[in-house]
CSV table of C-alpha atoms in Angstrom, one decimal:
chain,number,residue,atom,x,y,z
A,29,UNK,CA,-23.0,98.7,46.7
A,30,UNK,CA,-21.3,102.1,45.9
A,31,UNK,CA,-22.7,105.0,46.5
A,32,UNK,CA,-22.1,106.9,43.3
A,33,UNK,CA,-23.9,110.2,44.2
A,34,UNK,CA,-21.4,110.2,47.5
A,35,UNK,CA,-18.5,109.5,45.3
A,36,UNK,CA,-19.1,111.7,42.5
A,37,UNK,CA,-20.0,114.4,45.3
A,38,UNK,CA,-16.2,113.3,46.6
A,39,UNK,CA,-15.0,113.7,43.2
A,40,UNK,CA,-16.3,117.0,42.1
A,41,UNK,CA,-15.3,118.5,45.3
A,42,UNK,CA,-11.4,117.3,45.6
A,43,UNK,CA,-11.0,118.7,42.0
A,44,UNK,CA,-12.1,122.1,42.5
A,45,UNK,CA,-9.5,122.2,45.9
A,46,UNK,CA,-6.8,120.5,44.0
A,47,UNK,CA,-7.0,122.3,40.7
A,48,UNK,CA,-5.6,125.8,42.7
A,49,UNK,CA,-1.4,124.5,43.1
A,50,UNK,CA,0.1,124.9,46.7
A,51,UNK,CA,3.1,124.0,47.7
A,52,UNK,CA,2.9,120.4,47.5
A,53,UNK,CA,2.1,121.2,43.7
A,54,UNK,CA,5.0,123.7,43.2
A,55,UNK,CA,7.3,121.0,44.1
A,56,UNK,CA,5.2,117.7,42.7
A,57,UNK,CA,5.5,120.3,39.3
A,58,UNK,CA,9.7,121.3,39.7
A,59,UNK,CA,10.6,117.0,40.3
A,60,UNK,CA,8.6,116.2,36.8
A,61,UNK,CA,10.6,118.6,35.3
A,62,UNK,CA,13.8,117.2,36.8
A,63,UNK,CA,12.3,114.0,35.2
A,64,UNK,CA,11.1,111.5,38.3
A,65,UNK,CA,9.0,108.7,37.7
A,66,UNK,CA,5.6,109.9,37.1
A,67,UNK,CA,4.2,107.0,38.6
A,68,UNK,CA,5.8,107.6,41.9
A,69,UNK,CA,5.2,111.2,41.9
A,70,UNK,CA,1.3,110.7,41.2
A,71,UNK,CA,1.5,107.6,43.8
A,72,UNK,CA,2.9,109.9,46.6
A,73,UNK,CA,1.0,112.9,46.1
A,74,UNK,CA,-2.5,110.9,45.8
A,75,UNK,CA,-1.3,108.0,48.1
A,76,UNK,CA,-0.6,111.2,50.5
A,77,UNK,CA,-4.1,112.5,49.6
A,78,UNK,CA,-6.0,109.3,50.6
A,79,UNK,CA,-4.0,108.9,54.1
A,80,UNK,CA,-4.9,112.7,54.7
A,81,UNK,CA,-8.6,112.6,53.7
A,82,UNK,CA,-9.2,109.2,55.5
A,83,UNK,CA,-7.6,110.7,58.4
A,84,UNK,CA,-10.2,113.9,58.5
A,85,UNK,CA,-12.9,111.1,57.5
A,86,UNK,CA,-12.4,108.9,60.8
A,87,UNK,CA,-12.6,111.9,63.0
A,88,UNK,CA,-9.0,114.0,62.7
A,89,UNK,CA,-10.9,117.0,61.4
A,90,UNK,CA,-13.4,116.6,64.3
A,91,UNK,CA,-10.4,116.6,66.6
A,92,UNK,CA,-8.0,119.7,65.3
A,93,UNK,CA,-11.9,121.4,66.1
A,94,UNK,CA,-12.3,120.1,69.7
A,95,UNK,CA,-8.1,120.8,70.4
A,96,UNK,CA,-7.6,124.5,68.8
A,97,UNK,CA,-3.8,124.0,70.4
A,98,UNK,CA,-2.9,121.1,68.5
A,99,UNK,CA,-3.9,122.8,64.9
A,100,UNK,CA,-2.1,125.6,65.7
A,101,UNK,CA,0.8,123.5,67.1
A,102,UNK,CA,0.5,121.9,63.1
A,103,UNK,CA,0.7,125.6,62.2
A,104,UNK,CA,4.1,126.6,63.3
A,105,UNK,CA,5.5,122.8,62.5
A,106,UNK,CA,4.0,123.7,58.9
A,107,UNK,CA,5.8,127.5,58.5
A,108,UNK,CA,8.6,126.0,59.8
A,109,UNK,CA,8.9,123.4,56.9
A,110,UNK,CA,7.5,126.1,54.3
A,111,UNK,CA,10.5,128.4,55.0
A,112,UNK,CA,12.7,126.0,55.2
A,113,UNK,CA,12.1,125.0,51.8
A,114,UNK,CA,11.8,128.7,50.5
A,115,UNK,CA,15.0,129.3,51.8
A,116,UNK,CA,16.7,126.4,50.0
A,117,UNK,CA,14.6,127.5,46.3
A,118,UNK,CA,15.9,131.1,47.1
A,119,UNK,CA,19.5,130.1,47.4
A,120,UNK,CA,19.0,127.6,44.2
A,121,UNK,CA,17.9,130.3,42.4
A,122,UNK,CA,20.2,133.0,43.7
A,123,UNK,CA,23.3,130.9,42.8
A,124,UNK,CA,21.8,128.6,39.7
A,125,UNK,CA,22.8,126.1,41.6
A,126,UNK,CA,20.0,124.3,41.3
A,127,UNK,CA,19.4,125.5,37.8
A,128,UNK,CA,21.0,122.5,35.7
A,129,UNK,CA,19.2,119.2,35.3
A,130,UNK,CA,22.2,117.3,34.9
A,131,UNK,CA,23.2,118.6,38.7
A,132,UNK,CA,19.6,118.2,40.3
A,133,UNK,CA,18.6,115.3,38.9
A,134,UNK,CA,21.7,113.6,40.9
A,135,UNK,CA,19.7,113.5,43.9
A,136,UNK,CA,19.4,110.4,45.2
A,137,UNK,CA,15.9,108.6,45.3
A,138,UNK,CA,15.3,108.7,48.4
A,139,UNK,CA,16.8,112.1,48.9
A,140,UNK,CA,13.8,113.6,46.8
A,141,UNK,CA,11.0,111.3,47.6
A,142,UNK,CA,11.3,111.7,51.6
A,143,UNK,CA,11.2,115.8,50.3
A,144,UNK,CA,7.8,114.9,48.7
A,145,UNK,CA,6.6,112.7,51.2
A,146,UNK,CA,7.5,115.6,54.1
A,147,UNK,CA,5.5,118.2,52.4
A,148,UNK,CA,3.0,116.0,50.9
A,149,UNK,CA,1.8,114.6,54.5
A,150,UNK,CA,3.4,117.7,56.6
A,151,UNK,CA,1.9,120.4,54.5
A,152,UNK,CA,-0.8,122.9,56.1
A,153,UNK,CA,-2.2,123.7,52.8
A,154,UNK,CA,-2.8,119.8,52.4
A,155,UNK,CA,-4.2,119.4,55.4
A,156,UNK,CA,-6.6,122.0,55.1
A,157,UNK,CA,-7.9,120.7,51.7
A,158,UNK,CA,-7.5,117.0,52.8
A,159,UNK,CA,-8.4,117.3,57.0
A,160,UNK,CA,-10.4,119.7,57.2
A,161,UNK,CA,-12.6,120.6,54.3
A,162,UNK,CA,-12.9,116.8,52.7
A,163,UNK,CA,-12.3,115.1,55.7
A,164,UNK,CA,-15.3,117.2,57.6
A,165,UNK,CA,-18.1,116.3,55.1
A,166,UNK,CA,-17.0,113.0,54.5
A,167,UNK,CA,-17.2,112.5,58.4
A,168,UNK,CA,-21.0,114.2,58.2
A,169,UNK,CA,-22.1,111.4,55.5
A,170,UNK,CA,-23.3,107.8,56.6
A,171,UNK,CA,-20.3,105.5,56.7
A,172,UNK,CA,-21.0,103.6,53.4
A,173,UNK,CA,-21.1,106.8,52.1
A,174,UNK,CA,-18.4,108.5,53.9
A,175,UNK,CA,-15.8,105.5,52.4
A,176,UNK,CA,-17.6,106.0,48.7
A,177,UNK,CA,-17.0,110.0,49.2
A,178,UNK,CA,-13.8,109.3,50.4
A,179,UNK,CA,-12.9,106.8,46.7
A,180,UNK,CA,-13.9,109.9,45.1
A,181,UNK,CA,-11.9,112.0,46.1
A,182,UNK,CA,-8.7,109.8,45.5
A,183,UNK,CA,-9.7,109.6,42.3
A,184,UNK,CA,-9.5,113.4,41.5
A,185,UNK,CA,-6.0,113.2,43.3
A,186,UNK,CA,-5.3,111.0,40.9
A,187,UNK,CA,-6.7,112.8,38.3
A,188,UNK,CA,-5.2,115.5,39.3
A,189,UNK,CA,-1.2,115.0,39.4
A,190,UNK,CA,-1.5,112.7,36.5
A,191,UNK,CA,-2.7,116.3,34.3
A,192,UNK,CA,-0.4,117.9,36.4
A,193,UNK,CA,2.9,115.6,36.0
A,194,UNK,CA,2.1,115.2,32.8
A,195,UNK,CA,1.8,118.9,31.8
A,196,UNK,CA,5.4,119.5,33.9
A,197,UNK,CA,7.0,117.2,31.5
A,198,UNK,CA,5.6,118.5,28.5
A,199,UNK,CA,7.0,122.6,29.7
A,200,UNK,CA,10.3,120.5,30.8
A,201,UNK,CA,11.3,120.7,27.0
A,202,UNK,CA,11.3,125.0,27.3
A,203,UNK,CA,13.1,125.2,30.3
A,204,UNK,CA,16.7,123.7,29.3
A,205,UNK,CA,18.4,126.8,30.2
A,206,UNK,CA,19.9,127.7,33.0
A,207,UNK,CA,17.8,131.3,33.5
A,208,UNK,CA,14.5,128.9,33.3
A,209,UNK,CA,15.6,126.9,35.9
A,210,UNK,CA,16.4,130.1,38.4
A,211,UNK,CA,13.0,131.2,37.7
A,212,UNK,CA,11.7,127.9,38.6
A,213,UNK,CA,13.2,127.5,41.8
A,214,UNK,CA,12.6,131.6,42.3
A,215,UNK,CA,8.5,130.7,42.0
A,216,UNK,CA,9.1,127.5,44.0
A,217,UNK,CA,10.6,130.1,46.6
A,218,UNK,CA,7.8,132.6,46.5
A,219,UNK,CA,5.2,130.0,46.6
A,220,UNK,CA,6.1,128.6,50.1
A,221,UNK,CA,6.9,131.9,51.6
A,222,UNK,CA,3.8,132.8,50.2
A,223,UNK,CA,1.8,130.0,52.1
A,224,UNK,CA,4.2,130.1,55.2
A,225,UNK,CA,3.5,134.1,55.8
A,226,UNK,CA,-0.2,133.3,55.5
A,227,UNK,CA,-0.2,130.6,58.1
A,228,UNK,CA,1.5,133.6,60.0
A,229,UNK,CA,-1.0,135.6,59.5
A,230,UNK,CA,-3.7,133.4,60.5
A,231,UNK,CA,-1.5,132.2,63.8
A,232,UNK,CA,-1.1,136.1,65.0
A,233,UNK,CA,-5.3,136.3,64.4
A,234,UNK,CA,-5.7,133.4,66.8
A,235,UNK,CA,-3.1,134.6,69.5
């Protein structure tokens, strides 16, 4: 039998983390605009989600705590990917070229969803939400519970980029020209840097 008070705990918790967009988001929120399949963007980013939070569940939160070296090894791989995708958002927006749809949305398939499986699953800010906040109290929780907190939490992912997908392609129809595409890919920019100089941050308090 479920334990709904574990799973509702699950539930109300992921939302509240989910509901303030990271990186992951910037760029689950720039490919609806482009048009991508909504299921496969919500199936990613909350497929992503579960693998992460049943990850911390089973005991990878438990060990990033025991093995400070390998989180902050997960650090620099993570500023590393953040700037690299800052740097290609800046250069999109510096020279529009990433500014049309009609260019952009020639990407091939699995050109853009290995992009959202990298940051989805390589992303710090993921990992914090996912490993290490969701994934430490589900591991505290009885098993039965810990799986039922776990369901709960998948569900708000869910929840979550379905709102979130859907909203993108809704503000898609306002940002036709070129100019609102630059600004996109100028806040996708800013976003990662963003998250990549606070990892920095954090890594320089550690050293």
């Amino acid at each position: 039998m479920l334990d709904l008070s574990a799973a509702m705990q699950g539930f109300v918790l992921a939302l509240g983390l989910f509901i303030c967009p990271g990186p992951k988001d910037v760029l689950v929120f720039r490919e609806a605009l482009l048009g991508r399949s909504r299921v496969m963007l919500v199936a990613i980013s909350s497929g992503s989600d579960l693998v992460l939070i049943a990850g911390g569940v089973l005991g990878v939160s438990a060990a990033l705590e025991t093995f400070p070296a390998l989180q902050v090894l997960l650090q620099f791989a993570g500023v590393a990917l953040l700037i690299g995708h800052a740097v290609k958002a800046a250069r999109a927006a510096v020279r529009g070229s990433g500014a049309s749809v009609a260019s952009a949305t020639k990407v091939g398939k699995a050109s853009w969803v290995r992009r959202l499986l990298v940051m989805s699953l390589g992303n710090p800010a993921s990992w914090l939400d996912t490993v290490v906040i969701l994934g430490s109290v589900g591991a505290a929780l009885p098993t039965k519970a810990g799986v039922t907190f776990s369901v709960g939490a998948f569900l708000a992912s869910i929840v979550w980029f379905t709102a979130w997908v859907t909203l993108a392609r809704g503000a898609s129809h306002w940002l036709i020209p070129s100019k609102s595409w630059r600004m996109v890919d100028a806040v996708t920019a800013i976003a990662m840097l963003g998250m990549a100089l606070w990892l920095i941050t954090d890594l320089v308090a550690r050293l």
